Amino acid sequence: MSVSVSQAGQVLQDLFGLTDFRAHQKEVIDNVLAGRHTLALLPTGYGKSLCYQVPSQMLPGLTLVVSPLIALMRDQVVGLTARGIKSATYLNSTVSEDEQFARVDAIRKGLVKLLYVAPERFESSAFRSLLKEVEVSLLVIDEAHCISQWGHDFRPQYRSLAGHLTEFQASTVLALTATATPGVRQDIVDSLALPNMAVIVGELDRPNLHLEVVEAKNAAVKDGFLLQAIARETEPVVVYVSSRKESERVAQFLKSRGFKSGCYHAGMTGDARHRVQKQFENEDIKVIACTTAFGMGIDKGNIRRVIHYNLPSSLESYFQEAGRAGRDGKPAVCTLLFQKKDIFTQKWLLGKNYPDDNQVTDIYRLIKGAGLAGVRWQELLGSLNIEAPALNGALDHLRSIKLVDVDSRGTLYDGMPDRIDPAIDLQPLRQRKYRDQDRLEKMIGYATTRTCRRRSIIAYFGQRLSDSCTGCDICHPDLFYQEPVDSHSASGSSGTSGSGRGSAQSGVSGSGSTHGLSNNVELRRDILELVRALPGRVGRTSFAKILRGSKAKDVIEAGLDRQETYGKYAALSNDDVLGTIDGLIEEGLIRKVGSMYPKLSLTATGKKEISTSQ
């Protein structure tokens, strides 16, 4: 191509008012301008959008961006227009028919350089025909982890994008994500099946973010923590909650205590969400209590604290949402309020997302029985004893295996009308449920670990800290402020004193202040040695029993009491020992073997750790 990175730097300065690219931004843009297909994993807050927005103003044809959220499209286009970039637009269900025609006409005439669409747009034959008429210089797949069946947010519409690539000529494909484990990254590459696809992985550790978990025994204690933590912040705070109802309750609670706050969730109208978002961006309100619908594309650098009021379902979700904090590079705090009840709530929600085998069969038979007339989602929900999330999960699966089709109006049809009774492969659905359960267990492990939180979360994404921890409540409890208080005595925005970050209340325990086994080098070494001595023979619970000197029948009969370290750590609690074992698993030093009753063995990294410590 005739364009270069040096020209990209000029575009960055002229249109976006920035003087320099970050290291991996420059590498990604270089690949795009050179026509190399690329998958880029860059942390939240790193400026992934610039990786395609800058090239879009330089490439000869259209830059087509596939984005999962309609609200995000609007925000991006509004922001670009404010910078004087008039050649960006979007096509989605919020645009009137007349306006759609006008925008399509502008695309045909080459007046649009940057177009945002949802993946469902590719189900329209008219849209696919449009793409054949224009030059697509760059196809961008934002939130590319949605492609992967191994990912935490799999969407069949995303996975089907690979099949549409052959229908039009996109010179270059750029896939972007902030949350993808090594397995998910490989699945994305395999699914897209593009020649010589480059993979760029940025450094995921953000040293300015201080990570803490605060254990709370009930919601009242969580509310007390909110009052103190928010009162100590002079800059904006985001509070993530698990439901729309909770978003409204928390926002109202904070208002009643004198804080300027608002709520944000998908159940609000588009105008209402946009109004609250602008109030937050302009700092007319200090705190926003929101569901996961908030955050994507928010360009606000000075969020000083992100608080998760409830346990997220995965480390991917937590990492992405916590990453909204401290985008300006200054210190910020990411707090998870952990109540043991949250574990049962998340497991209950996970169960609701998955149908049983009979429900999947019944859904397909109803769709097949409807013939050419098809059936609507609401009809299925009314005809079956099934929860809406489980129905969506079943339909996503049936669509992914090509047994169900859907038209642009949302009507569902039999995908194989010529076959009388096609077999339904349910194994992929079962595997996805197992992987979601495993992701939840990893999230619980992060909340309960007694080892470095930063090291464990970075290890989950396949990286290792290149230096020592720069701030978590396990390694640096001194960074986190602690003062007893509860929601009844806390006074809100006035009447609080002191400084610093973090907090612990009556009924609350900061994990870093009560434990601190991350520096127990001897225990770590003994666990690794014990796993080396019993590779693949016993699970994590049995290892804890050995180290604590359990007299359990299974320990004695198996001769595990003859191990050299048997009973050496009898003074420690079971949670402390298990937490240290889990930390070593999270760091990638120990791996689980088997799925139903996993045993432990050393990884190559774990073996190396032992050899270097001797």
XYZ file of C-alpha atoms in Angstrom:
614
model
C 0.000 0.000 0.000
C 1.041 3.591 -0.552
C 0.188 4.668 2.997
C 2.683 4.429 5.865
C 2.894 4.576 9.633
C 4.522 8.001 9.422
C 1.408 9.265 7.643
C -0.678 7.544 10.308
C 1.114 9.628 12.923
C 0.030 12.779 11.119
C -3.598 11.573 11.015
C -3.385 10.780 14.726
C -2.260 14.318 15.467
C -4.545 16.158 13.036
C -7.802 14.295 13.723
C -7.405 12.878 17.212
C -5.136 15.463 18.851
C -2.595 12.871 20.025
C 1.145 13.015 19.447
C 2.253 9.379 19.793
C 0.962 5.850 19.358
C 1.400 3.322 22.104
C 3.815 0.553 21.196
C 1.325 -2.110 20.151
C -1.044 0.391 18.532
C 1.729 1.269 16.130
C 2.473 -2.406 15.467
C -1.178 -3.188 14.732
C -1.618 -0.174 12.448
C 1.586 -1.084 10.634
C 0.120 -4.543 9.955
C -3.192 -3.110 8.770
C -1.554 -0.661 6.384
C 0.672 -3.461 5.061
C -2.393 -5.622 4.384
C -1.604 -8.314 6.976
C -4.530 -10.094 8.637
C -4.111 -9.559 12.388
C -5.559 -10.659 15.711
C -4.671 -8.152 18.437
C -5.159 -8.715 22.151
C -4.772 -5.359 23.886
C -5.854 -4.562 27.468
C -8.949 -2.526 28.273
C -8.156 1.167 28.127
C -5.364 0.708 25.607
C -7.119 2.470 22.724
C -8.054 -0.432 20.455
C -10.428 1.769 18.451
C -7.569 3.905 17.153
C -6.087 0.786 15.552
C -8.802 0.967 12.900
C -10.114 4.529 13.150
C -6.795 6.000 12.032
C -6.316 3.604 9.060
C -9.950 4.140 8.027
C -9.087 7.722 7.095
C -6.121 6.568 5.001
C -7.268 3.456 3.164
C -8.908 3.821 -0.250
C -12.101 1.877 0.473
C -14.556 1.218 3.289
C -13.582 0.169 6.804
C -16.360 -2.101 8.062
C -16.543 -2.573 11.858
C -18.535 -5.432 13.372
C -19.570 -4.395 16.884
C -21.815 -6.229 19.375
C -23.561 -3.229 20.934
C -25.853 -0.764 19.164
C -25.218 1.867 21.862
C -21.479 1.585 21.265
C -21.911 2.300 17.534
C -23.778 5.494 18.206
C -21.252 6.672 20.791
C -18.311 5.992 18.487
C -19.885 7.851 15.568
C -20.906 10.803 17.760
C -17.361 11.000 19.107
C -15.796 10.861 15.647
C -18.201 13.499 14.334
C -17.234 15.778 17.234
C -13.623 15.486 16.030
C -14.635 16.632 12.567
C -14.730 13.156 10.996
C -17.925 13.239 8.934
C -17.414 10.005 7.012
C -18.461 7.598 9.814
C -21.932 6.089 10.210
C -23.772 2.975 11.325
C -26.593 0.715 10.204
C -28.788 -0.884 12.851
C -32.384 -1.334 13.963
C -32.589 2.162 15.518
C -32.195 3.842 12.119
C -35.421 4.663 10.239
C -36.059 3.057 6.849
C -35.649 6.354 4.967
C -32.391 7.094 6.778
C -31.154 3.561 6.051
C -31.707 4.153 2.324
C -29.834 7.451 2.526
C -26.864 5.876 4.333
C -26.711 2.935 1.916
C -26.687 5.406 -0.964
C -23.794 7.291 0.654
C -21.897 4.006 1.054
C -22.379 3.192 -2.631
C -21.077 6.642 -3.586
C -17.936 6.181 -1.483
C -18.849 8.955 0.947
C -18.596 6.657 3.971
C -15.136 5.613 5.150
C -16.113 3.944 8.435
C -19.259 1.835 8.877
C -20.396 0.136 12.100
C -22.763 -2.854 11.970
C -23.844 -5.685 14.269
C -22.963 -9.260 13.237
C -26.667 -9.948 12.610
C -26.517 -7.484 9.698
C -24.722 -10.152 7.653
C -27.907 -12.263 7.719
C -29.424 -9.732 5.323
C -28.869 -10.740 1.681
C -29.342 -7.076 0.681
C -26.445 -6.043 2.929
C -24.207 -8.812 1.620
C -25.018 -7.689 -1.928
C -24.095 -4.111 -0.970
C -20.665 -5.265 0.200
C -20.051 -6.845 -3.194
C -20.643 -3.462 -4.836
C -18.081 -1.507 -2.814
C -14.395 -1.815 -1.992
C -13.907 -3.059 1.575
C -10.332 -2.180 2.502
C -10.581 -3.334 6.098
C -12.965 -5.591 8.013
C -12.715 -5.077 11.781
C -14.152 -7.665 14.176
C -14.403 -5.921 17.530
C -14.850 -8.062 20.673
C -13.475 -10.959 18.616
C -13.615 -13.364 21.581
C -17.336 -13.676 20.705
C -16.204 -15.857 17.778
C -14.834 -18.578 20.000
C -16.908 -21.407 21.441
C -14.202 -21.502 24.125
C -14.809 -17.853 25.015
C -16.883 -16.352 27.830
C -19.295 -14.571 25.467
C -19.738 -16.907 22.491
C -22.183 -15.703 19.826
C -23.059 -17.858 16.788
C -23.535 -14.733 14.649
C -19.893 -13.861 15.255
C -18.689 -17.354 14.413
C -20.635 -17.316 11.147
C -18.680 -14.238 10.004
C -15.944 -16.545 8.708
C -18.396 -18.043 6.211
C -19.349 -14.602 4.895
C -15.744 -13.587 4.211
C -15.839 -15.523 0.944
C -18.894 -13.579 -0.270
C -17.090 -10.239 -0.553
C -13.487 -9.168 -0.876
C -12.087 -7.598 2.280
C -8.453 -6.698 1.655
C -7.489 -7.024 5.321
C -9.127 -8.414 8.462
C -8.376 -7.047 11.941
C -9.777 -8.933 14.958
C -9.627 -7.102 18.300
C -10.232 -8.217 21.872
C -9.178 -7.359 25.408
C -9.995 -10.741 26.919
C -8.806 -13.948 25.304
C -6.937 -16.837 26.852
C -4.372 -18.656 24.660
C -6.980 -21.295 23.778
C -9.525 -18.673 22.747
C -6.950 -16.835 20.632
C -6.131 -20.024 18.742
C -9.818 -20.803 18.226
C -10.362 -17.324 16.732
C -7.475 -17.825 14.306
C -8.685 -21.314 13.360
C -12.279 -20.124 12.861
C -11.362 -17.211 10.597
C -8.984 -19.467 8.638
C -7.136 -16.538 7.055
C -3.688 -17.003 5.528
C -0.701 -16.022 7.670
C -2.743 -14.254 10.347
C -0.448 -12.350 12.702
C -1.162 -12.436 16.438
C -0.151 -9.438 18.543
C -0.495 -9.774 22.307
C 0.032 -6.675 24.403
C 1.280 -6.625 27.978
C -1.895 -7.183 29.996
C -0.511 -6.125 33.356
C -1.380 -2.539 34.217
C 0.868 -1.597 37.150
C -1.188 1.461 38.102
C -4.232 -0.658 39.011
C -4.367 -1.801 42.644
C -6.408 -4.978 43.097
C -8.300 -5.891 46.242
C -11.024 -8.266 47.380
C -13.122 -7.291 50.380
C -15.192 -10.033 52.004
C -18.620 -8.905 53.195
C -21.148 -10.928 55.116
C -24.231 -9.177 53.687
C -25.526 -6.390 51.438
C -25.697 -3.865 54.283
C -21.966 -4.234 54.815
C -21.358 -3.821 51.099
C -23.363 -0.600 51.175
C -21.253 0.606 54.086
C -18.110 -0.042 52.087
C -19.514 1.917 49.142
C -20.183 4.959 51.312
C -16.672 5.074 52.704
C -14.831 4.216 49.518
C -16.737 6.708 47.369
C -16.451 9.465 49.988
C -12.658 9.150 49.802
C -12.559 9.571 46.024
C -12.461 13.011 44.471
C -12.774 11.618 40.947
C -15.358 9.365 39.218
C -16.318 5.888 40.435
C -18.007 3.008 38.599
C -19.988 0.400 40.561
C -20.827 -2.780 38.638
C -23.848 -4.750 39.834
C -25.451 -7.974 38.609
C -28.982 -6.822 37.759
C -31.013 -3.886 36.510
C -32.955 -3.761 39.775
C -29.751 -3.639 41.811
C -28.400 -0.869 39.575
C -31.410 1.297 40.385
C -31.314 0.430 44.100
C -27.623 1.208 44.539
C -27.902 4.496 42.639
C -30.894 5.555 44.770
C -29.121 4.496 47.968
C -26.086 6.620 47.099
C -28.292 9.579 46.209
C -30.009 9.292 49.594
C -26.583 9.622 51.239
C -25.677 12.776 49.332
C -23.726 11.438 46.368
C -24.426 12.574 42.826
C -25.100 9.232 41.174
C -26.987 7.612 38.334
C -27.858 4.144 37.092
C -27.256 2.566 33.694
C -28.627 -0.703 32.331
C -29.975 -2.267 29.133
C -33.596 -1.895 30.260
C -33.413 1.903 29.957
C -34.308 3.709 26.740
C -31.434 4.659 24.453
C -31.940 8.356 25.192
C -31.941 7.743 28.950
C -28.720 5.722 28.763
C -27.080 8.342 26.576
C -28.109 11.124 28.981
C -26.669 9.327 32.028
C -23.475 8.467 30.176
C -22.945 12.095 29.198
C -23.623 13.241 32.769
C -20.942 10.839 33.954
C -18.459 11.831 31.257
C -19.008 15.526 32.046
C -18.799 14.732 35.797
C -22.244 16.099 36.522
C -22.586 12.855 38.463
C -19.709 11.260 40.361
C -20.860 7.643 40.569
C -22.565 5.380 38.056
C -24.145 2.119 39.247
C -24.407 -0.087 36.206
C -24.711 -3.530 34.724
C -22.252 -4.889 32.175
C -24.168 -2.919 29.505
C -22.035 0.080 30.519
C -18.410 0.606 29.690
C -17.611 -0.504 26.159
C -16.173 2.421 24.262
C -16.192 4.783 27.264
C -13.245 7.113 26.789
C -12.802 8.524 30.296
C -9.308 8.436 31.717
C -9.789 9.571 35.308
C -12.035 6.840 36.744
C -10.274 6.335 40.067
C -12.103 3.301 41.297
C -14.137 0.433 39.862
C -16.121 -1.534 42.439
C -17.769 -4.855 41.667
C -20.699 -5.088 44.041
C -21.333 -8.708 42.989
C -19.115 -11.585 41.911
C -18.764 -11.636 38.086
C -19.228 -14.888 36.185
C -15.694 -14.989 34.777
C -12.241 -13.471 35.036
C -12.657 -12.268 31.444
C -15.646 -10.122 32.447
C -13.978 -8.909 35.627
C -10.698 -8.029 33.918
C -12.433 -6.080 31.167
C -14.718 -4.156 33.506
C -12.066 -3.452 36.150
C -9.876 -2.145 33.339
C -12.126 0.914 32.986
C -10.188 2.364 35.925
C -7.029 4.435 35.625
C -6.824 4.817 31.868
C -4.829 8.002 32.434
C -2.016 5.914 33.919
C -2.472 7.285 37.435
C -3.102 4.956 40.408
C -6.615 3.523 40.612
C -8.299 0.826 42.690
C -10.272 -2.200 41.505
C -12.356 -3.655 44.338
C -14.374 -6.861 44.359
C -16.928 -7.036 47.166
C -17.163 -10.749 47.831
C -20.050 -12.348 49.659
C -20.163 -16.152 49.770
C -23.836 -15.992 48.811
C -22.722 -14.579 45.433
C -21.248 -17.983 44.540
C -24.648 -19.671 44.786
C -26.295 -16.808 42.882
C -23.832 -17.135 39.998
C -24.233 -20.921 39.886
C -28.007 -20.483 39.795
C -27.749 -17.942 36.972
C -25.402 -20.206 35.046
C -27.880 -23.067 35.327
C -30.655 -20.840 33.945
C -28.578 -20.129 30.828
C -28.507 -23.743 29.703
C -31.459 -25.892 28.590
C -31.604 -29.610 29.233
C -31.411 -32.072 26.326
C -35.174 -32.594 26.113
C -35.823 -28.854 25.913
C -33.455 -28.485 22.963
C -35.230 -31.349 21.170
C -38.672 -29.862 21.878
C -37.596 -26.432 20.596
C -36.318 -27.872 17.330
C -39.456 -29.975 16.806
C -41.670 -26.909 17.255
C -39.627 -24.946 14.718
C -39.594 -27.850 12.260
C -43.320 -28.359 12.728
C -44.018 -24.736 11.821
C -42.748 -25.401 8.288
C -42.420 -22.481 5.893
C -44.432 -20.209 8.183
C -41.672 -20.259 10.770
C -42.115 -19.365 14.418
C -41.277 -16.317 16.539
C -39.219 -16.307 19.729
C -42.183 -15.178 21.822
C -44.269 -18.111 20.571
C -41.593 -20.584 21.624
C -41.317 -19.020 25.065
C -45.072 -19.203 25.524
C -45.317 -22.798 24.296
C -42.580 -24.297 26.453
C -41.823 -24.455 30.152
C -38.442 -22.772 29.761
C -36.597 -19.684 30.999
C -35.734 -17.013 28.412
C -31.938 -17.372 28.878
C -32.154 -21.141 28.378
C -34.277 -20.644 25.241
C -31.675 -18.244 23.865
C -28.918 -20.726 24.678
C -30.765 -23.511 22.844
C -31.427 -21.342 19.786
C -27.808 -20.170 19.686
C -26.707 -23.803 19.663
C -29.233 -24.895 17.028
C -28.148 -22.013 14.820
C -24.459 -22.803 15.305
C -25.009 -26.391 14.056
C -27.151 -25.136 11.128
C -30.416 -26.748 12.271
C -32.170 -23.383 12.640
C -32.156 -20.270 10.453
C -33.498 -16.816 11.277
C -34.575 -14.033 8.932
C -34.131 -10.282 9.343
C -37.488 -10.040 11.163
C -36.470 -12.606 13.762
C -38.627 -15.450 12.467
C -37.075 -18.870 13.053
C -37.095 -21.611 10.414
C -35.961 -25.202 10.091
C -32.417 -25.157 8.721
C -32.714 -28.679 7.268
C -36.287 -28.975 5.925
C -35.334 -31.846 3.604
C -34.296 -34.103 6.489
C -37.071 -35.806 8.421
C -35.390 -36.209 11.808
C -31.801 -34.914 11.804
C -29.644 -35.794 14.783
C -28.990 -32.962 17.229
C -25.390 -32.852 18.384
C -25.656 -31.689 21.990
C -22.018 -32.242 22.913
C -20.835 -28.696 22.017
C -23.582 -27.245 24.233
C -22.555 -29.472 27.137
C -18.923 -28.491 26.630
C -19.803 -24.791 26.693
C -21.660 -25.283 29.966
C -18.656 -27.084 31.440
C -16.335 -24.291 30.307
C -18.640 -21.658 31.834
C -18.616 -23.624 35.089
C -14.832 -23.761 34.951
C -14.646 -19.996 34.313
C -16.822 -19.381 37.354
C -14.554 -21.596 39.465
C -11.541 -19.556 38.280
C -13.370 -16.365 39.272
C -14.106 -17.803 42.710
C -10.454 -18.838 42.929
C -9.384 -15.238 42.316
C -11.748 -13.991 45.028
C -10.502 -16.506 47.595
C -6.834 -16.856 46.682
C -4.175 -16.276 49.322
C -1.506 -15.547 46.733
C -0.767 -12.506 44.552
C -3.963 -11.450 42.754
C -2.103 -9.668 39.982
C 0.014 -12.712 39.245
C -2.997 -15.043 39.231
C -5.148 -12.984 36.874
C -2.293 -12.363 34.436
C -1.420 -16.072 34.480
C -5.005 -16.900 33.530
C -4.482 -15.046 30.258
C -1.251 -16.893 29.550
C 1.262 -14.306 30.732
C 3.663 -14.006 33.656
C 4.581 -10.890 35.578
C 7.939 -9.652 34.386
C 8.530 -7.916 37.715
C 7.200 -7.987 41.256
C 3.600 -7.117 42.070
C 2.960 -3.368 42.028
C -0.220 -3.460 44.059
C -2.646 -6.043 45.384
C -4.086 -6.515 48.861
C -2.151 -9.755 49.359
C 1.312 -8.445 48.527
C 0.832 -4.794 49.556
C -1.906 -4.570 52.219
C -0.427 -1.207 53.267
C -1.820 0.365 50.086
C -5.392 -0.231 51.183
C -7.054 1.907 53.821
C -8.873 0.084 56.621
C -11.339 1.541 59.095
C -14.242 -0.216 60.851
C -17.661 1.108 59.753
C -21.061 -0.225 58.743
C -23.839 1.078 56.530
C -25.852 2.369 59.475
C -23.104 4.528 60.968
C -21.541 5.712 57.684
C -22.568 9.268 56.971
C -22.144 9.358 53.234
C -20.388 12.205 51.476
C -19.856 14.176 54.685
C -18.540 13.241 58.082
C -15.804 10.908 56.872
C -12.155 11.472 57.460
C -8.797 10.015 56.658
C -7.087 9.270 53.395
C -5.800 6.372 51.391
C -7.424 3.593 49.437
C -9.306 0.453 50.244
C -11.435 -0.182 53.287
C -12.639 -2.818 55.693
C -15.809 -2.607 57.715
C -17.583 -4.345 60.518
C -18.478 -7.645 58.936
C -15.895 -7.087 56.216
C -12.440 -8.542 55.963
C -9.817 -7.447 53.493
C -8.292 -10.680 52.264
C -4.842 -9.205 52.150
C -4.926 -8.094 55.771
C -6.018 -11.405 57.260
C -3.948 -13.798 55.219
C -0.689 -13.172 53.448
C 0.650 -16.510 52.407
C 1.973 -15.168 49.124
C 5.387 -14.789 50.708
C 5.403 -18.240 52.354
C 8.126 -19.560 50.082
C 8.531 -22.772 52.077
C 4.850 -23.758 51.747
C 4.892 -23.061 48.023
C 8.024 -25.160 47.571
C 6.642 -28.014 49.665
C 3.437 -28.089 47.628
C 5.392 -28.237 44.371
C 7.621 -30.996 45.736
C 4.612 -32.969 46.925
C 2.907 -32.691 43.548
C 6.127 -33.847 41.890
C 6.180 -36.877 44.215
C 2.528 -37.757 43.478
C 1.994 -36.736 39.831
C -1.575 -37.245 38.660
C -2.452 -39.364 41.708
C -4.479 -37.093 43.998
C -6.499 -33.873 43.843
C -6.080 -30.513 45.549
C -8.201 -31.484 48.589
C -6.068 -34.557 49.285
C -2.873 -32.519 49.006
C -4.253 -30.149 51.646
C -5.112 -33.126 53.855
C -1.531 -34.427 53.585
C 0.059 -31.103 54.429
C -2.285 -30.562 57.403
C -1.879 -34.128 58.712
C -5.430 -35.368 58.212
C -6.359 -38.730 59.788
C -9.061 -39.320 57.167
C -9.525 -42.942 56.081
C -8.726 -42.222 52.415
C -5.416 -40.596 53.407
C -4.265 -43.414 55.688
C -5.366 -46.293 53.420
C -3.565 -44.756 50.455
C -0.381 -44.392 52.497
C -0.336 -40.644 51.964
C 0.593 -40.147 55.616
C 4.062 -41.490 54.763
C 4.932 -38.372 52.773
C 7.763 -36.307 54.256
C 5.638 -33.161 54.584
C 2.650 -34.948 56.147
C 1.306 -32.781 58.967
C 3.957 -30.094 58.532
C 1.302 -27.361 58.162
C -1.200 -28.573 60.763
C -1.286 -25.062 62.240
C -2.667 -23.553 59.030
C -6.354 -23.544 58.098
C -7.623 -25.703 55.269
C -8.562 -22.532 53.352
C -5.011 -21.193 53.655
C -3.446 -24.348 52.228
C -6.047 -24.726 49.473
C -5.687 -21.031 48.642
C -1.940 -21.450 48.163
C -2.483 -24.526 45.972
C -5.036 -22.600 43.891
C -2.593 -19.732 43.552
C 0.037 -22.084 42.117
C -2.551 -23.422 39.670
C -3.449 -19.876 38.616
C 0.232 -19.034 38.119
C 0.573 -21.984 35.762
C 2.948 -23.974 37.966
C 0.458 -26.785 38.610
C -2.168 -28.115 36.233
C -5.351 -30.119 36.696
C -5.570 -33.448 34.876
C -9.042 -34.816 34.124
C -12.403 -33.059 34.266
C -14.748 -34.897 36.643
C -12.304 -35.515 39.522
C -9.141 -33.649 38.479
C -5.731 -34.671 39.824
C -2.725 -32.389 40.044
C 0.631 -32.513 38.313
C 3.421 -30.069 37.618
C 3.641 -28.036 34.451
C 6.959 -27.471 32.724
C 7.028 -24.079 34.430
C 6.467 -25.725 37.806
C 9.323 -28.156 37.245
C 11.560 -25.259 36.295
C 10.503 -23.393 39.443
C 11.627 -26.328 41.597
C 14.963 -26.704 39.834
C 15.798 -22.992 40.112
C 14.894 -22.892 43.830
C 17.212 -25.777 44.734
